[in-house]
Amino acid sequence: MSALTLINLENVSKDYTMGEVEVNALSDLSLEIEKGKFVVLIGPSGTGKSTLLNLISAIDTPSNGRILIEGVDITFLTRKQRAQFRRHKIGFIFQFFNLIPTLTAVENVEFGLALVGVTDSSGNISYSTKDIHSTAMDWLDKVGLAHRARHFPSQMSGGEQQRVAIARALAKNPPIIIADEPTGNLDFRTGIKILKLMKELNKETQKTFVIATHNSQLAKIADFVISLQMGGVETYEQIPHDDLDNLIW
Ligand SMILES: Nc1ncnc2c1ncn2[C@@H]1O[C@H](COP(=O)(O)OP(=O)(O)O)[C@@H](O)[C@H]1O
Ligand SMILES: [Mg+2]
């Protein structure tokens, strides 16, 4: 494991039991992801992409093998410890945005921050309503949505809702941002804009992004690709194709 390794999977398998039937979603998967990478996880539907994201996020636990995040083994954490881990280490972006419908855009971002607080440049944590509000507003501004702060999810387009979800994920300052099919519910143009925003935020914040998609074209925008196929996994580094406007899918 190199000093840059942030996420490390060692011989990880995941089986699901459904009644009498055992489904092997991942088998004997080993890989390392370095800090600050823009990772795209590709593979057809059913190849275990969501399963892998859920394991990295400690939403679920592996059937075999170990998972280390920042050098810490998260494999055997209790349910409570896993919740704590997710709260501080993972920002999750969903296909269907998953905003709270009864809260405005800024309240959705504040809600995510209330439990972790806001850390200033000298490392002090504040839980004050004022600090949480101003951090949430800063993040809405960064995703280009300050003018929608008081709108409810039902009053925003899909692309706008996904921007709020991105602000919510990043505001709490986790080292890892996970996105499961983040453009899956958006039209092509809006999807491109969301990907561009995520790439910009990756460069600016140096957070590690892991994005799952069934669209193999999106592998081109990654600097590290994990390709899950029926026959196994392939990983590779590459110089990303930055011209997203000319990406066709
Ligand atoms: N909670 C679950 N219970 C049973 N089987 C599951 C569960 N989640 C996923 N699977 C199965 O595991 C395999 C991988 O699923 P998934 O990780 O969702 O793939 P992907 O995200 O690549 O489409 C599929 O065969 C799927 O049906
Ligand atoms: Mg999936």
Coordinates of C-alpha atoms and ligand atoms in Angstrom, one line a residue:
M1 CA 0.0 0.0 0.0
S2 CA 1.5 3.4 -1.0
A3 CA 1.5 6.4 1.2
L4 CA -1.1 8.0 -1.2
T5 CA -3.6 5.1 -0.8
L6 CA -6.9 6.3 0.5
I7 CA -9.2 3.4 -0.2
N8 CA -7.8 -0.2 -0.1
L9 CA -9.8 -3.3 -0.8
E10 CA -8.2 -6.7 -0.1
N11 CA -9.8 -9.8 -1.6
V12 CA -13.3 -8.5 -1.1
S13 CA -16.3 -10.6 -1.9
K14 CA -20.0 -9.9 -1.4
D15 CA -22.7 -12.4 -1.5
Y16 CA -26.4 -11.7 -1.0
T17 CA -28.8 -14.5 0.1
M18 CA -32.3 -14.2 -1.2
G19 CA -34.3 -17.0 0.2
E20 CA -32.7 -20.2 -1.1
V21 CA -30.6 -18.3 -3.8
E22 CA -27.1 -17.0 -3.2
V23 CA -26.1 -14.1 -5.5
N24 CA -22.4 -13.4 -5.8
A25 CA -22.2 -9.7 -6.5
L26 CA -18.4 -9.3 -6.1
S27 CA -15.7 -11.9 -5.8
D28 CA -12.1 -11.6 -4.7
L29 CA -11.7 -7.9 -5.6
S30 CA -8.5 -6.2 -4.7
L31 CA -7.8 -2.5 -5.6
E32 CA -6.3 0.7 -4.3
I33 CA -7.5 4.2 -4.9
E34 CA -5.2 7.2 -4.3
K35 CA -6.2 10.4 -2.6
G36 CA -7.5 13.2 -4.9
K37 CA -8.3 10.9 -7.8
F38 CA -11.4 11.3 -10.0
V39 CA -12.4 7.7 -10.3
V40 CA -15.0 6.3 -12.6
L41 CA -16.5 2.9 -11.9
I42 CA -18.0 1.4 -15.1
G43 CA -19.7 -1.8 -15.9
P44 CA -23.1 -3.0 -17.2
S45 CA -26.1 -3.2 -14.9
G46 CA -25.8 -6.0 -12.3
T47 CA -22.0 -6.1 -12.2
G48 CA -21.8 -4.9 -8.6
K49 CA -21.1 -1.2 -9.0
S50 CA -23.6 -0.1 -6.3
T51 CA -22.5 -3.0 -4.1
L52 CA -18.9 -1.8 -4.3
L53 CA -19.9 1.8 -3.5
N54 CA -22.0 0.6 -0.5
L55 CA -19.0 -1.3 0.8
I56 CA -16.6 1.7 0.5
S57 CA -19.3 3.8 2.2
A58 CA -19.8 1.3 5.0
I59 CA -23.4 1.1 4.2
D60 CA -22.9 -2.6 3.9
T61 CA -20.1 -5.0 5.0
P62 CA -18.2 -7.5 2.9
S63 CA -18.8 -11.3 3.1
N64 CA -15.0 -11.8 2.9
G65 CA -11.8 -9.7 2.7
R66 CA -10.9 -6.4 4.2
I67 CA -11.6 -2.7 3.5
L68 CA -9.2 0.0 4.7
I69 CA -10.0 3.7 4.5
E70 CA -7.2 6.1 5.3
G71 CA -5.3 3.0 6.6
V72 CA -8.1 2.2 9.1
D73 CA -9.8 -1.2 8.8
I74 CA -13.6 -0.6 8.5
T75 CA -14.5 -4.2 7.9
F76 CA -15.7 -5.0 11.4
L77 CA -17.1 -1.8 12.6
T78 CA -20.4 -1.9 14.5
R79 CA -23.5 -0.4 13.0
K80 CA -23.1 2.7 15.1
Q81 CA -19.4 3.1 14.2
R82 CA -20.3 2.7 10.6
A83 CA -22.8 5.5 10.9
Q84 CA -20.2 7.7 12.5
F85 CA -17.7 6.8 9.8
R86 CA -20.2 7.7 7.0
R87 CA -21.1 11.0 8.6
H88 CA -17.5 12.2 8.7
K89 CA -15.8 10.4 5.8
I90 CA -18.4 10.0 3.0
G91 CA -20.4 12.5 1.0
F92 CA -23.0 10.5 -1.0
I93 CA -24.6 11.7 -4.2
F94 CA -27.6 9.6 -5.4
Q95 CA -29.3 9.0 -8.8
F96 CA -32.6 10.4 -7.5
F97 CA -31.0 13.3 -5.5
N98 CA -32.6 12.2 -2.2
L99 CA -33.2 15.7 -1.0
I100 CA -35.7 16.1 1.9
P101 CA -38.8 17.4 0.2
T102 CA -40.0 19.6 3.1
L103 CA -36.8 21.5 3.4
T104 CA -35.5 24.3 1.2
A105 CA -32.2 24.0 -0.8
V106 CA -30.2 25.7 2.0
E107 CA -32.0 23.8 4.7
N108 CA -31.1 20.5 3.0
V109 CA -27.4 21.5 3.1
E110 CA -27.7 22.7 6.7
F111 CA -29.3 19.5 7.7
G112 CA -26.3 17.5 6.5
L113 CA -24.0 19.9 8.4
A114 CA -25.8 20.0 11.7
L115 CA -24.3 16.7 13.0
V116 CA -20.8 17.3 11.8
G117 CA -20.5 21.0 12.4
V118 CA -18.3 23.4 10.5
T119 CA -14.5 23.3 10.8
D120 CA -12.5 26.6 10.4
S121 CA -9.0 26.9 9.0
S122 CA -7.5 26.4 12.5
G123 CA -9.4 23.1 13.0
N124 CA -12.1 24.5 15.5
I125 CA -15.5 22.9 15.1
S126 CA -18.6 25.2 15.3
Y127 CA -22.2 24.0 15.6
S128 CA -23.6 27.5 15.6
T129 CA -26.7 28.1 13.4
K130 CA -25.0 31.1 11.9
D131 CA -21.8 29.3 10.9
I132 CA -23.8 26.3 9.5
H133 CA -26.0 28.7 7.5
S134 CA -23.1 30.7 6.1
T135 CA -21.2 27.5 5.1
A136 CA -24.4 26.1 3.4
M137 CA -24.8 29.3 1.5
D138 CA -21.2 29.3 0.4
W139 CA -21.6 25.8 -1.0
L140 CA -24.8 26.7 -2.8
D141 CA -22.9 29.6 -4.3
K142 CA -20.1 27.3 -5.4
V143 CA -22.5 25.0 -7.2
G144 CA -24.2 28.1 -8.9
L145 CA -27.4 27.9 -6.9
A146 CA -27.3 30.8 -4.4
H147 CA -30.4 32.2 -6.1
R148 CA -32.4 29.0 -5.4
A149 CA -31.5 28.8 -1.7
R150 CA -35.1 29.2 -0.5
H151 CA -36.6 26.9 -3.1
F152 CA -38.0 23.5 -2.2
P153 CA -36.9 20.4 -4.2
S154 CA -40.3 20.3 -6.0
Q155 CA -39.6 23.9 -7.3
M156 CA -36.2 23.0 -8.8
S157 CA -35.2 21.1 -12.0
G158 CA -33.4 17.8 -11.8
G159 CA -30.0 19.4 -12.5
E160 CA -30.6 22.0 -9.8
Q161 CA -31.6 19.3 -7.3
Q162 CA -28.4 17.4 -8.1
R163 CA -26.4 20.6 -7.5
V164 CA -28.0 20.9 -4.1
A165 CA -27.1 17.3 -3.4
I166 CA -23.5 18.0 -4.5
A167 CA -23.3 21.0 -2.2
R168 CA -24.7 18.8 0.7
A169 CA -22.1 16.1 0.1
L170 CA -19.1 18.5 -0.1
A171 CA -20.2 21.0 2.7
K172 CA -19.4 18.5 5.5
N173 CA -15.8 18.3 4.2
P174 CA -15.4 14.5 3.9
P175 CA -12.3 13.0 2.2
I176 CA -14.4 10.8 -0.1
I177 CA -17.3 11.7 -2.4
I178 CA -19.3 8.8 -3.7
A179 CA -21.8 9.2 -6.6
D180 CA -24.0 6.3 -7.8
E181 CA -25.3 7.0 -11.3
P182 CA -25.4 10.8 -10.6
T183 CA -26.5 11.6 -14.2
G184 CA -28.8 8.6 -14.6
N185 CA -31.9 10.7 -14.1
L186 CA -30.8 13.8 -16.1
D187 CA -30.9 14.7 -19.7
F188 CA -27.6 14.6 -21.7
R189 CA -26.8 18.4 -21.5
T190 CA -27.6 18.6 -17.8
G191 CA -25.6 15.5 -17.1
I192 CA -22.5 17.0 -18.8
K193 CA -22.9 20.1 -16.7
I194 CA -23.1 18.0 -13.5
L195 CA -20.0 16.0 -14.5
K196 CA -18.1 19.2 -15.2
L197 CA -19.0 20.6 -11.8
M198 CA -17.8 17.5 -10.1
K199 CA -14.5 17.6 -12.0
E200 CA -14.0 21.2 -11.1
L201 CA -14.7 20.5 -7.4
N202 CA -12.4 17.5 -7.5
K203 CA -9.5 19.8 -8.8
E204 CA -10.4 22.6 -6.4
T205 CA -10.9 20.6 -3.2
Q206 CA -8.6 17.5 -3.9
K207 CA -11.4 15.3 -2.5
T208 CA -11.5 11.8 -4.0
F209 CA -14.5 11.2 -6.2
V210 CA -15.8 7.7 -7.0
I211 CA -18.5 7.8 -9.6
A212 CA -20.4 4.7 -10.8
T213 CA -22.1 4.6 -14.2
H214 CA -23.3 2.0 -16.6
N215 CA -22.2 4.4 -19.4
S216 CA -18.7 3.2 -20.5
Q217 CA -18.2 6.6 -22.4
L218 CA -17.8 8.3 -19.0
A219 CA -14.6 6.3 -18.3
K220 CA -12.9 8.9 -20.6
I221 CA -13.2 11.7 -18.0
A222 CA -11.5 9.7 -15.2
D223 CA -7.9 9.7 -14.1
F224 CA -8.5 6.3 -12.7
V225 CA -10.9 3.7 -14.1
I226 CA -12.4 0.6 -12.4
S227 CA -14.1 -1.5 -15.0
L228 CA -16.3 -4.2 -13.6
Q229 CA -17.2 -6.8 -16.2
M230 CA -18.9 -10.2 -16.0
G231 CA -15.5 -11.8 -16.2
G232 CA -13.8 -9.7 -13.5
V233 CA -12.3 -6.3 -12.9
E234 CA -9.7 -4.2 -14.7
T235 CA -8.2 -1.0 -13.3
Y236 CA -6.1 1.6 -15.1
E237 CA -4.7 5.1 -14.8
Q238 CA -5.1 7.5 -17.7
I239 CA -4.9 11.1 -18.7
P240 CA -8.5 12.2 -18.7
H241 CA -10.3 13.5 -21.7
D242 CA -11.2 17.0 -20.4
D243 CA -13.3 18.2 -23.3
L244 CA -16.6 17.1 -21.9
D245 CA -18.6 19.0 -24.5
N246 CA -17.4 16.6 -27.2
L247 CA -18.2 13.6 -25.2
I248 CA -21.0 11.6 -26.8
W249 CA -23.1 9.0 -25.1
Ligands
LIG1 N1 -29.7 -6.2 -1.4 C1 -29.6 -7.1 -2.3 N2 -30.1 -8.4 -2.1 C2 -29.9 -9.3 -3.1 N3 -29.2 -9.2 -4.2 C3 -28.7 -8.0 -4.5 C4 -28.8 -6.9 -3.5 N4 -28.2 -5.8 -4.1 C5 -27.7 -6.2 -5.2 N5 -28.0 -7.5 -5.5 C6 -27.6 -8.3 -6.7 O1 -26.1 -8.2 -6.8 C7 -25.8 -8.0 -8.1 C8 -25.0 -6.7 -8.3 O2 -25.9 -5.6 -8.1 P1 -25.5 -4.1 -8.1 O3 -24.4 -3.9 -7.1 O4 -26.8 -3.3 -7.8 O5 -25.1 -3.9 -9.6 P2 -25.0 -2.5 -10.4 O6 -25.0 -1.4 -9.5 O7 -23.7 -2.7 -11.2 O8 -26.1 -2.6 -11.4 C9 -27.0 -8.1 -8.9 O9 -27.2 -9.4 -9.4 C10 -28.1 -7.8 -8.0 O10 -29.3 -8.3 -8.3
MG2 MG -26.2 0.3 -9.4

